[in-house]
mmCIF file of C-alpha atoms in Angstrom:
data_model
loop_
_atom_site.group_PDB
_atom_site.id
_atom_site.type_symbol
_atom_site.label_atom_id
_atom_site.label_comp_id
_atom_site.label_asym_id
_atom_site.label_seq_id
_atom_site.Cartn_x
_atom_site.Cartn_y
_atom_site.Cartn_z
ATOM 1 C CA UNK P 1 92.926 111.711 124.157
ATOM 2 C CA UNK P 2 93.274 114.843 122.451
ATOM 3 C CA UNK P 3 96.146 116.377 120.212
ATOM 4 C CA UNK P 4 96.041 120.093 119.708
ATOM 5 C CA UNK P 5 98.582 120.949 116.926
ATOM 6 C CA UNK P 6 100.436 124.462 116.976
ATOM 7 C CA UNK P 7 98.462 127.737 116.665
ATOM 8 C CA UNK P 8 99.277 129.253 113.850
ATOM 9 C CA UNK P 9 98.408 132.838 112.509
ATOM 10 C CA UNK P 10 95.079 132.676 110.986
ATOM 11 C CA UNK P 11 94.273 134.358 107.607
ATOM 12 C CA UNK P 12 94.050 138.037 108.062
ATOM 13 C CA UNK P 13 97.002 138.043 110.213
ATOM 14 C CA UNK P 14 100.130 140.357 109.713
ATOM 15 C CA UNK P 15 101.940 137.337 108.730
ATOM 16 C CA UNK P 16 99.843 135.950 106.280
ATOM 17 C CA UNK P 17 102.450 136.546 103.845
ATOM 18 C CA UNK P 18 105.180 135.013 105.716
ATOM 19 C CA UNK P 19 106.025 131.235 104.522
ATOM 20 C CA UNK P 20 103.963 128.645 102.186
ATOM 21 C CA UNK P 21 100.712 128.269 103.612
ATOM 22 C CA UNK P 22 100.256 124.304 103.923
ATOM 23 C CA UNK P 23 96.735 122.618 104.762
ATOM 24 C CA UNK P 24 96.608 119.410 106.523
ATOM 25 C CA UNK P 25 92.941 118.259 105.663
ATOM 26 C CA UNK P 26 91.336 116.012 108.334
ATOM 27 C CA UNK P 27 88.605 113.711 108.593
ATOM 28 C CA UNK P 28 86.992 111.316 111.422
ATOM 29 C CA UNK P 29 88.233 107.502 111.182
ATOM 30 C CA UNK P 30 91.452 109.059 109.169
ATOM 31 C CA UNK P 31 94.953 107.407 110.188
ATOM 32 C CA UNK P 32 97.029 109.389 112.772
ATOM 33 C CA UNK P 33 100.611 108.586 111.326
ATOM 34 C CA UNK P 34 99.300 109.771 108.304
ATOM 35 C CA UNK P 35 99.025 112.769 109.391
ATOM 36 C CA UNK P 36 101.079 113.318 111.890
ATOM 37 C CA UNK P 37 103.932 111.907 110.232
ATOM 38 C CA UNK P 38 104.032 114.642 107.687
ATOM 39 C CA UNK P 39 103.178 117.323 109.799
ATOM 40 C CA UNK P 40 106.371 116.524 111.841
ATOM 41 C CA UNK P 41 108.816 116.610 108.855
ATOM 42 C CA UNK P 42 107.090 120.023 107.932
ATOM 43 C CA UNK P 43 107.553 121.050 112.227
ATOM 44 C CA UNK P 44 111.202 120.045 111.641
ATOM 45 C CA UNK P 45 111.897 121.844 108.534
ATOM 46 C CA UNK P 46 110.404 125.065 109.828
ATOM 47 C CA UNK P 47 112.986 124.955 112.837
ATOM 48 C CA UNK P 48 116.236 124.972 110.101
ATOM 49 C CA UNK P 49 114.265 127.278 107.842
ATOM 50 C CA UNK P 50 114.152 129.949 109.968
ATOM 51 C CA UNK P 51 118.328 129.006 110.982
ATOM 52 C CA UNK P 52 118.898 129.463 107.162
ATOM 53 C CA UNK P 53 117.048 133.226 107.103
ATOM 54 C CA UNK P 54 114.343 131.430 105.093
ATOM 55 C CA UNK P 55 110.260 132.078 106.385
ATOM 56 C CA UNK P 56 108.837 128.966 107.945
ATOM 57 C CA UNK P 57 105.966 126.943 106.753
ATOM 58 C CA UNK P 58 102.357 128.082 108.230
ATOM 59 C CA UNK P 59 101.022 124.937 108.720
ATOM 60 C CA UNK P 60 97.121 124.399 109.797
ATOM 61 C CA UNK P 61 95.443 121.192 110.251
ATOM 62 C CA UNK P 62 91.918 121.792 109.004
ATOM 63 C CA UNK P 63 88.644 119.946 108.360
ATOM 64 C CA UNK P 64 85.201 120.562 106.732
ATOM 65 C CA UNK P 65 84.104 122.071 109.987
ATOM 66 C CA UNK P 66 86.597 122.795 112.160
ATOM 67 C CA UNK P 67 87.072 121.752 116.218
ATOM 68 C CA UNK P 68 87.781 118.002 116.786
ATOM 69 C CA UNK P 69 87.996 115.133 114.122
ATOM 70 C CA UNK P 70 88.697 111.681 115.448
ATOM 71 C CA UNK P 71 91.497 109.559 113.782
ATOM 72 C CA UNK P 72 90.715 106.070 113.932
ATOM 73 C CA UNK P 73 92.838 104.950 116.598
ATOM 74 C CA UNK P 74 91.136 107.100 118.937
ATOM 75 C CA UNK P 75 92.742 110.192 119.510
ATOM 76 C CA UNK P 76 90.966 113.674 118.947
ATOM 77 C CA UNK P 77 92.614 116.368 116.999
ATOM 78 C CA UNK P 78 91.820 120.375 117.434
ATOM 79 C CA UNK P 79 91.254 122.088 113.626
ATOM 80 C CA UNK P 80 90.524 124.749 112.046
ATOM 81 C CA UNK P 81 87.380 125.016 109.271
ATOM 82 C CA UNK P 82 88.708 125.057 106.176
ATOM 83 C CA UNK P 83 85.724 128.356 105.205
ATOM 84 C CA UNK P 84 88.438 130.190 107.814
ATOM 85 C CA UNK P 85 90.974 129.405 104.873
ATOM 86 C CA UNK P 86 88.410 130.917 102.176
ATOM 87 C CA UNK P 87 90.447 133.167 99.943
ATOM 88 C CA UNK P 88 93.504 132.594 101.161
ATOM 89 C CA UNK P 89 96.713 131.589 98.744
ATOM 90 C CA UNK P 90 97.175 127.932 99.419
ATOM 91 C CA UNK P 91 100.737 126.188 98.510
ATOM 92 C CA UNK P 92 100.221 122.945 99.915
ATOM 93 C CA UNK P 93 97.318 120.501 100.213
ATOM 94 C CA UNK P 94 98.208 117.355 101.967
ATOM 95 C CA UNK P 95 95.247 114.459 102.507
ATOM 96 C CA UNK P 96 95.904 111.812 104.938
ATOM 97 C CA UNK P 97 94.500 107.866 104.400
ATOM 98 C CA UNK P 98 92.076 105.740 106.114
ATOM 99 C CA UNK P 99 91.851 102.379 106.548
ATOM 100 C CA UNK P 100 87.875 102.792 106.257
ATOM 101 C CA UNK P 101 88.371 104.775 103.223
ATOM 102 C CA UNK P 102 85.427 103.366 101.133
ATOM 103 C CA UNK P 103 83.228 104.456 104.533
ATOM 104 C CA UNK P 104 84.735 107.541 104.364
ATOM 105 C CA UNK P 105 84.137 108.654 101.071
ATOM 106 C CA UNK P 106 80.233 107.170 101.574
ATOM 107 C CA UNK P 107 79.600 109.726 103.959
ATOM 108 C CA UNK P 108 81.253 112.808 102.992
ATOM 109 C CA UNK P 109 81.003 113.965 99.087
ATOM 110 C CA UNK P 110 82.013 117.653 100.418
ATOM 111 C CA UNK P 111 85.644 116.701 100.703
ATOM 112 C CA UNK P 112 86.271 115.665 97.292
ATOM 113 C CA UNK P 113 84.147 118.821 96.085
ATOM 114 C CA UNK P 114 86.505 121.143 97.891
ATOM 115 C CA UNK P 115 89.532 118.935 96.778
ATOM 116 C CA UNK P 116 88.365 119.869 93.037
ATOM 117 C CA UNK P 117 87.436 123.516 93.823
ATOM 118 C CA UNK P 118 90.507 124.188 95.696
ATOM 119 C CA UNK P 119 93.075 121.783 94.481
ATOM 120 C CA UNK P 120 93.203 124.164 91.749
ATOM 121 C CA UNK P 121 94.294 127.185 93.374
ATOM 122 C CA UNK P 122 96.883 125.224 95.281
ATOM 123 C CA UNK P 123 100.611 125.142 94.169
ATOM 124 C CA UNK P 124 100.415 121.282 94.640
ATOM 125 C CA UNK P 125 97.970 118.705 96.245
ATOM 126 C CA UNK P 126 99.172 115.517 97.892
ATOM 127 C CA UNK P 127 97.961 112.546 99.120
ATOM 128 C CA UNK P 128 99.204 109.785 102.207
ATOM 129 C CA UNK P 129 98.229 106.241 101.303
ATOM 130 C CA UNK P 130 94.564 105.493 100.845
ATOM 131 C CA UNK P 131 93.857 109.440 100.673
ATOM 132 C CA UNK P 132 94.816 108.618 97.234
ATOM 133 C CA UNK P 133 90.821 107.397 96.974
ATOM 134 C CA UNK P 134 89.910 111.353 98.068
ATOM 135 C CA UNK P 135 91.730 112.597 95.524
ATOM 136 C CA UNK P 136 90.448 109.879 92.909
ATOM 137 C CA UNK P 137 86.752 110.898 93.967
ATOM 138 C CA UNK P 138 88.089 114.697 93.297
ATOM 139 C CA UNK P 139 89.111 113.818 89.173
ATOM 140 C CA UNK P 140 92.448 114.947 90.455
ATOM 141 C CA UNK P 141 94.158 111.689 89.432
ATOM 142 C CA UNK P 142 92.049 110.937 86.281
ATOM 143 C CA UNK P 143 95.084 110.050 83.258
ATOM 144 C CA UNK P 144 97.668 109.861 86.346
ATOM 145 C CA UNK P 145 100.099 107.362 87.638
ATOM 146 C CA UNK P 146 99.461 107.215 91.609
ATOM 147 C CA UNK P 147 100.050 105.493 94.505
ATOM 148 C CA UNK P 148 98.272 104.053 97.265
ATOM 149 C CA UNK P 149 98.604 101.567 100.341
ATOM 150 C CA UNK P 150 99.782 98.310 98.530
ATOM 151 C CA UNK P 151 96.447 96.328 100.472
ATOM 152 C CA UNK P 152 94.382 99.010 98.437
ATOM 153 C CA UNK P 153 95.666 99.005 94.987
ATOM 154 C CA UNK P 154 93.423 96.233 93.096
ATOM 155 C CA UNK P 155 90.862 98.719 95.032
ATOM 156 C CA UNK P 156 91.966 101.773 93.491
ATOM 157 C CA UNK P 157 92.218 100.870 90.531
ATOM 158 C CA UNK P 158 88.827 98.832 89.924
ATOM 159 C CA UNK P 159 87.511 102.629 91.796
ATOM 160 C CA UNK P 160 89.386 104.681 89.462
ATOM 161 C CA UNK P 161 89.464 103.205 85.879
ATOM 162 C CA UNK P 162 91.610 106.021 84.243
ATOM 163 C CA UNK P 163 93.535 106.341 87.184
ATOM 164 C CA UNK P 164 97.645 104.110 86.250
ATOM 165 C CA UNK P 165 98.163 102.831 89.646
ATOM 166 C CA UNK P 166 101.872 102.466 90.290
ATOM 167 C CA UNK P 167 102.456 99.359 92.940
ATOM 168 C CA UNK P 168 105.814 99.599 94.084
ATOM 169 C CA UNK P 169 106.049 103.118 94.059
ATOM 170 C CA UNK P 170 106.917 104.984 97.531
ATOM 171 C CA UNK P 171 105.581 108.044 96.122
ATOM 172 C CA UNK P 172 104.549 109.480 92.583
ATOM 173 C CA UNK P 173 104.868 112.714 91.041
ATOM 174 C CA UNK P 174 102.353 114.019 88.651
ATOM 175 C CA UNK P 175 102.357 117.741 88.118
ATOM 176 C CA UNK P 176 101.168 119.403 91.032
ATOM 177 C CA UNK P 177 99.224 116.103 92.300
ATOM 178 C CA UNK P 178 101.582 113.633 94.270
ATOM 179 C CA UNK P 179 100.333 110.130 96.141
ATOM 180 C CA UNK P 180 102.286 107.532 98.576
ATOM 181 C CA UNK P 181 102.258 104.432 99.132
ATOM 182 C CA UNK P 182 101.250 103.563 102.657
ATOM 183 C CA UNK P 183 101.219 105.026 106.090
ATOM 184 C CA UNK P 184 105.225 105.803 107.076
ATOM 185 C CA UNK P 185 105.740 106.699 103.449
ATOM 186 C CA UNK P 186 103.877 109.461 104.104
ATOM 187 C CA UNK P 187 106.951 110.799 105.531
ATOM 188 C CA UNK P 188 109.140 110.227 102.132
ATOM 189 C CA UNK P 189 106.170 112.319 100.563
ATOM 190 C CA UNK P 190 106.711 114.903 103.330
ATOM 191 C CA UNK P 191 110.789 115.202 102.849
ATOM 192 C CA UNK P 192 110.313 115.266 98.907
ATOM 193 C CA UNK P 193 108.124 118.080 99.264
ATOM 194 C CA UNK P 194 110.405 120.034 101.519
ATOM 195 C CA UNK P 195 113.216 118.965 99.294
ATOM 196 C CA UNK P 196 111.558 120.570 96.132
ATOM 197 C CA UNK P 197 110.872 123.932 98.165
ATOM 198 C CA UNK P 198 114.181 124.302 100.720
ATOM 199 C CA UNK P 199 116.973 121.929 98.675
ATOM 200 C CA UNK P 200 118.371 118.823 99.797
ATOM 201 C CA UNK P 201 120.445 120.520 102.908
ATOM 202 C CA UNK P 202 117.710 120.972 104.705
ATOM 203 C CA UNK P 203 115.664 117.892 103.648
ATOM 204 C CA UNK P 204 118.560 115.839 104.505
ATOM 205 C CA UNK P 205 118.551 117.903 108.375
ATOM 206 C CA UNK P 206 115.105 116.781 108.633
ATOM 207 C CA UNK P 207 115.735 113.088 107.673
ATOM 208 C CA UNK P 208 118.929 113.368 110.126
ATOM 209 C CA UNK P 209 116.231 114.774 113.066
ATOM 210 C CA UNK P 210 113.636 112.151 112.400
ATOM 211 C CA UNK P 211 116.314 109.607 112.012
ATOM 212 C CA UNK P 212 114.935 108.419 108.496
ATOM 213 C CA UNK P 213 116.717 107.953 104.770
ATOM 214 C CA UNK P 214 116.231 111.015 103.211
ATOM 215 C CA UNK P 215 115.418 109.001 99.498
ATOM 216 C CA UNK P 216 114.492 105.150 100.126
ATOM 217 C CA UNK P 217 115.925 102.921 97.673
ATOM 218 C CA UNK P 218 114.438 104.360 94.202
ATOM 219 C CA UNK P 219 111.398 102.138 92.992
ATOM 220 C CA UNK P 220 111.694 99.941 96.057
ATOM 221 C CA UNK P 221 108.828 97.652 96.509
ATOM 222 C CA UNK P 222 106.327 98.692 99.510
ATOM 223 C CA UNK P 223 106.893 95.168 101.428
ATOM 224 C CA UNK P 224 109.585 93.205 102.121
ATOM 225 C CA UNK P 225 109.815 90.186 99.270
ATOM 226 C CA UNK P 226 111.309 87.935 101.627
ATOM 227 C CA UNK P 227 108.061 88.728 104.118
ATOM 228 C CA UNK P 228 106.305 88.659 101.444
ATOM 229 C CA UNK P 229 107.470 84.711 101.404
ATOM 230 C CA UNK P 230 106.749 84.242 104.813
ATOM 231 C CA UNK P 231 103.327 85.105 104.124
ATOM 232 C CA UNK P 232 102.661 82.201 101.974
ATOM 233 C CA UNK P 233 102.131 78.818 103.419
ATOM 234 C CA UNK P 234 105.460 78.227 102.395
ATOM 235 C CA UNK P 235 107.011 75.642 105.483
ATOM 236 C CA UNK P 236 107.241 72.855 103.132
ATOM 237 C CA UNK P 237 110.201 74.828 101.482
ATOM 238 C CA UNK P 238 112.149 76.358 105.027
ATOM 239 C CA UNK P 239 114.972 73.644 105.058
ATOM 240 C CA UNK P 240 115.821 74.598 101.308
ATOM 241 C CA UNK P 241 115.717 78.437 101.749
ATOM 242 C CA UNK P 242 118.127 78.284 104.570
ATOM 243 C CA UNK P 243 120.343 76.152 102.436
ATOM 244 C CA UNK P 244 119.848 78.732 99.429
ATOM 245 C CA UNK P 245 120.984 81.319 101.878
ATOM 246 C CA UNK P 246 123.919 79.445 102.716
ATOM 247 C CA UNK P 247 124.997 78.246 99.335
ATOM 248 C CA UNK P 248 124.501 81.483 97.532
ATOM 249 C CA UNK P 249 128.154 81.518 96.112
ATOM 250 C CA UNK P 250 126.866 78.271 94.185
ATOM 251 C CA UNK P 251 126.354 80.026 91.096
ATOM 252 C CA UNK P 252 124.121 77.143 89.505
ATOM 253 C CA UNK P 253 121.514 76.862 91.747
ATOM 254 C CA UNK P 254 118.910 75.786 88.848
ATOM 255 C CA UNK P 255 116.265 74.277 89.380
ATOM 256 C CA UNK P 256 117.598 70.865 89.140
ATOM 257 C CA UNK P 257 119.505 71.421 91.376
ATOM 258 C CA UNK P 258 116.852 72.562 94.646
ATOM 259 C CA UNK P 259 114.718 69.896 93.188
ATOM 260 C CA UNK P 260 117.313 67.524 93.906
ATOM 261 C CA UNK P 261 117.658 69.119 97.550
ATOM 262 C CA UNK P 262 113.666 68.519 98.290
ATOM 263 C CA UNK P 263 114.039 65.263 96.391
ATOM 264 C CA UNK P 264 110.981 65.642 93.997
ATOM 265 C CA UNK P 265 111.252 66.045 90.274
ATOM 266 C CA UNK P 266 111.801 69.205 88.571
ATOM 267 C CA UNK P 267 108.745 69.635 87.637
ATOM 268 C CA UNK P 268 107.033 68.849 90.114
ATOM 269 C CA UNK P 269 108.910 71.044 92.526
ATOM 270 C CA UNK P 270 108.904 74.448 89.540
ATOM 271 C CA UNK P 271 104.899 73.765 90.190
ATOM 272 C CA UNK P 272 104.373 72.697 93.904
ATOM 273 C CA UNK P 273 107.288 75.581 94.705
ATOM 274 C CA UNK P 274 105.558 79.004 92.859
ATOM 275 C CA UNK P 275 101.921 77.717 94.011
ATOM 276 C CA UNK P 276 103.000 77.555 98.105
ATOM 277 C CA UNK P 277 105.689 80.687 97.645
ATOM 278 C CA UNK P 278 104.088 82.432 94.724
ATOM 279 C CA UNK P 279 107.306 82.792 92.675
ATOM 280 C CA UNK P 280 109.506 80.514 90.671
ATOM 281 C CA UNK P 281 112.493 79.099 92.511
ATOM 282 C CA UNK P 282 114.763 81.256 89.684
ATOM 283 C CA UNK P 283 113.034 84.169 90.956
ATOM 284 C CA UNK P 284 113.615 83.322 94.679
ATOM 285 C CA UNK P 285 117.270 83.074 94.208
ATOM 286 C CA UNK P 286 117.274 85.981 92.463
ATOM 287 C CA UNK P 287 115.526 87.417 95.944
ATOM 288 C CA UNK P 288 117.721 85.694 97.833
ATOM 289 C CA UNK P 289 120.666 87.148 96.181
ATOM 290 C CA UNK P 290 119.540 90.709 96.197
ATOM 291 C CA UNK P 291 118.683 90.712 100.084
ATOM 292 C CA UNK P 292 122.401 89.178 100.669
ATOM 293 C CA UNK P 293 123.944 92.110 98.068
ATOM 294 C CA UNK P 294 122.140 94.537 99.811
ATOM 295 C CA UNK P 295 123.022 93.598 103.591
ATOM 296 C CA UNK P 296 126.789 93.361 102.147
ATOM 297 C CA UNK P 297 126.754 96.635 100.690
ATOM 298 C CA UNK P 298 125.374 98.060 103.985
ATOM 299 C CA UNK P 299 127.681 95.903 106.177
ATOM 300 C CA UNK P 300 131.182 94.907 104.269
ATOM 301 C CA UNK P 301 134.106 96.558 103.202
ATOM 302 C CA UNK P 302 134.672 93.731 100.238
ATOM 303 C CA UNK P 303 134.630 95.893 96.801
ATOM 304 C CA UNK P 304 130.925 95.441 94.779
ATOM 305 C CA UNK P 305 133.255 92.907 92.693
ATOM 306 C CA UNK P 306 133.538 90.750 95.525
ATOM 307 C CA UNK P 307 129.906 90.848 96.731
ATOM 308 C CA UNK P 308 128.622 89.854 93.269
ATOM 309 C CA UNK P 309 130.538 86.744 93.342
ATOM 310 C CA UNK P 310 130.140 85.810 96.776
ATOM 311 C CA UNK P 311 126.201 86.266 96.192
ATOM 312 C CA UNK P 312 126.307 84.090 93.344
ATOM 313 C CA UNK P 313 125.797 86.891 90.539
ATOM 314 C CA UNK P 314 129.304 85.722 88.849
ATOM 315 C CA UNK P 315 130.093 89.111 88.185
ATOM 316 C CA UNK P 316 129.292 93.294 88.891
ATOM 317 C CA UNK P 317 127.868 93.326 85.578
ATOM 318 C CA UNK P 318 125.033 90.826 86.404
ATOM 319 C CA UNK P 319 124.449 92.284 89.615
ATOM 320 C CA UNK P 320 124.084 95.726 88.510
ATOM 321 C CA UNK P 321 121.409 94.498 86.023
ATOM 322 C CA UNK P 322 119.617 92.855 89.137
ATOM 323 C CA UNK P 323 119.658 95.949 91.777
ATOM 324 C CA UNK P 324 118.256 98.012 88.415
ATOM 325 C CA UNK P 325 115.029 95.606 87.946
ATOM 326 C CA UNK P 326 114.358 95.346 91.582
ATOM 327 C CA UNK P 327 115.411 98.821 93.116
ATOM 328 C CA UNK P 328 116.231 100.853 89.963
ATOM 329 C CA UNK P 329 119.438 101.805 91.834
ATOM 330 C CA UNK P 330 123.085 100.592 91.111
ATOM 331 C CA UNK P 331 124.894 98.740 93.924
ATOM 332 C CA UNK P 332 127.331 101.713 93.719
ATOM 333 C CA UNK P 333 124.896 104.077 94.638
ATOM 334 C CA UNK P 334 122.897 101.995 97.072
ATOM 335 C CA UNK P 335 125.976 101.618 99.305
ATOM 336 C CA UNK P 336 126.683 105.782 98.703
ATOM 337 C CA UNK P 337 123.401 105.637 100.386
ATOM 338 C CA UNK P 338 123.187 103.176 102.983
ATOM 339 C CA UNK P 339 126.248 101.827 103.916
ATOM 340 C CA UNK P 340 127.037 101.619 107.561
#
């Protein structure tokens, strides 16, 4: 199965001057959405560039070689070798992930030494999920915050000492180096970038076109805490978090008072509770609350007032506080953004 992305003037061309110049930088067993899924926002954009008078992107996928790379789901993409790009003024560097990464960097150390050569001469270099790794084997994210895949992060950072690995970013800006979290935020990354360069107009055309949020909740984490729950052996406790969801205008649900639900001692159940769910029951309320606040805000005409106490937060103030630590958003805002 092979993909053969647009032609695009190569350098040398009359239009070589026309539009940033932005390299897609393949590799064999590299992730196709993370890939493709920025090279789609950066298709869109182009189309309501050139509406607004303004030169399109020349995009290129490339790779050390040139002709076909493999992505690691099986389908062959056509590209360019990035020599044909020698001399040329680069804006945009973007590096896609793998989920053979460490394999990946084992067999290629050219990559990373054009990544440091050419990152350079680049307006800005970015990375999709585990590309972050590429760009750590580069120096390029030496005394940086970054992010990565959240499955990879104990992996970049153990990789990459002086590299501050950020865990519940979607995406991180340093300078001229941003990283992503994993695979689909690739396409945050993507509508950031075309943000910075076209303004939010556009950007938000693009998000309309690809029907995604143009800005995801700020800070939000890069998995679902309430999946995250799920993924514990956590049955023991599935009769008490359906009654937590339906009780959550009980403001005092302490933890004498779920104990008492699962008839064990208080103690016993703080301990037994945070070892099968991997949180305290305070802090599972708290979840609980948030995910209620949040579907509320999306769903309900009731006034944030309203939510707050019918969630169990007693009052806007103490809710506000809550939607700061977990999505460093207010509930105002969030429903500005998301409300149905």
């Amino acid at each position: 199965m092979t993909y053969t992305p647009e032609i695009q003037p190569k350098p040398g061309d009359k239009d070589l001057n026309k539009g940033r110049l932005v390299l897609f930088v393949a590799f064999d067993d590299m992730c196709l959405l993370d890939m493709t899924g920025p090279l789609t926002v950066f298709w869109a954009a182009c189309q309501y560039m050139e509406e607004s008078g303004l030169p399109a992107y020349r995009r290129h996928t490339v790779s050390l070689r040139g002709g076909p790379v493999s992505t690691v789901e099986g389908v062959s993409l056509d590209t360019a070798a990035l020599a044909d790009f020698d001399g040329a003024l680069v804006d945009t560097i973007i590096v896609p992930g793998s989920p053979r990464i460490q394999q990946v960097l084992a067999k290629s150390a050219l990559l990373p030494e054009w990544l440091q050569a050419n990152s350079a001469k680049a307006r800005r270099t970015a990375s999709v999920c585990s590309g972050a790794f590429l760009l750590g084997q580069a120096g390029l994210l030496d005394g940086k915050r970054a992010a990565t895949h959240w499955a990879m992060c104990d992996a970049l950072k153990e990789s990459f000492p002086l590299v501050e690995v950020d865990r519940d970013a979607i995406f991180v800006q340093q300078g001229a180096v941003w990283t992503s979290a994993g695979v689909t935020a690739g396409i945050d990354l993507a509508l950031a970038l075309v943000e910075q360069d076209c303004g939010r107009d556009i950007a938000m055309k693009v998000a309309r076109e690809l029907v995604v949020f143009l800005k995801r909740p700020g800070g939000q984490s890069q998995f679902s805490e309430m999946l995250q729950s799920q993924a514990h052996d956590s049955a023991a406790f599935d009769e008490l978090h359906l009654w937590i969801a339906d009780n959550l205008d009980t403001e005092n649900l302490s933890v004498e008072c779920l104990a008492e639900k699962v008839r064990m001692s208080p103690r016993n159940f703080s301990r037994a509770y945070k070892q099968a769910t991997g949180r305290t029951p305070a802090k599972a309320v708290e979840i609980f609350r948030l995910a209620s606040a949040r579907r509320l805000l999306e769903e309900s005409p009731r006034n944030v007032d309203q939510i707050a106490r019918q969630c169990g937060f007693g009052d806007e103030e103490r809710m506000r506080v809550t939607f700061q630590r977990h999505l460093a958003i207010s509930p105002t805002d969030y429903r500005k953004r998301f409300s149905r």
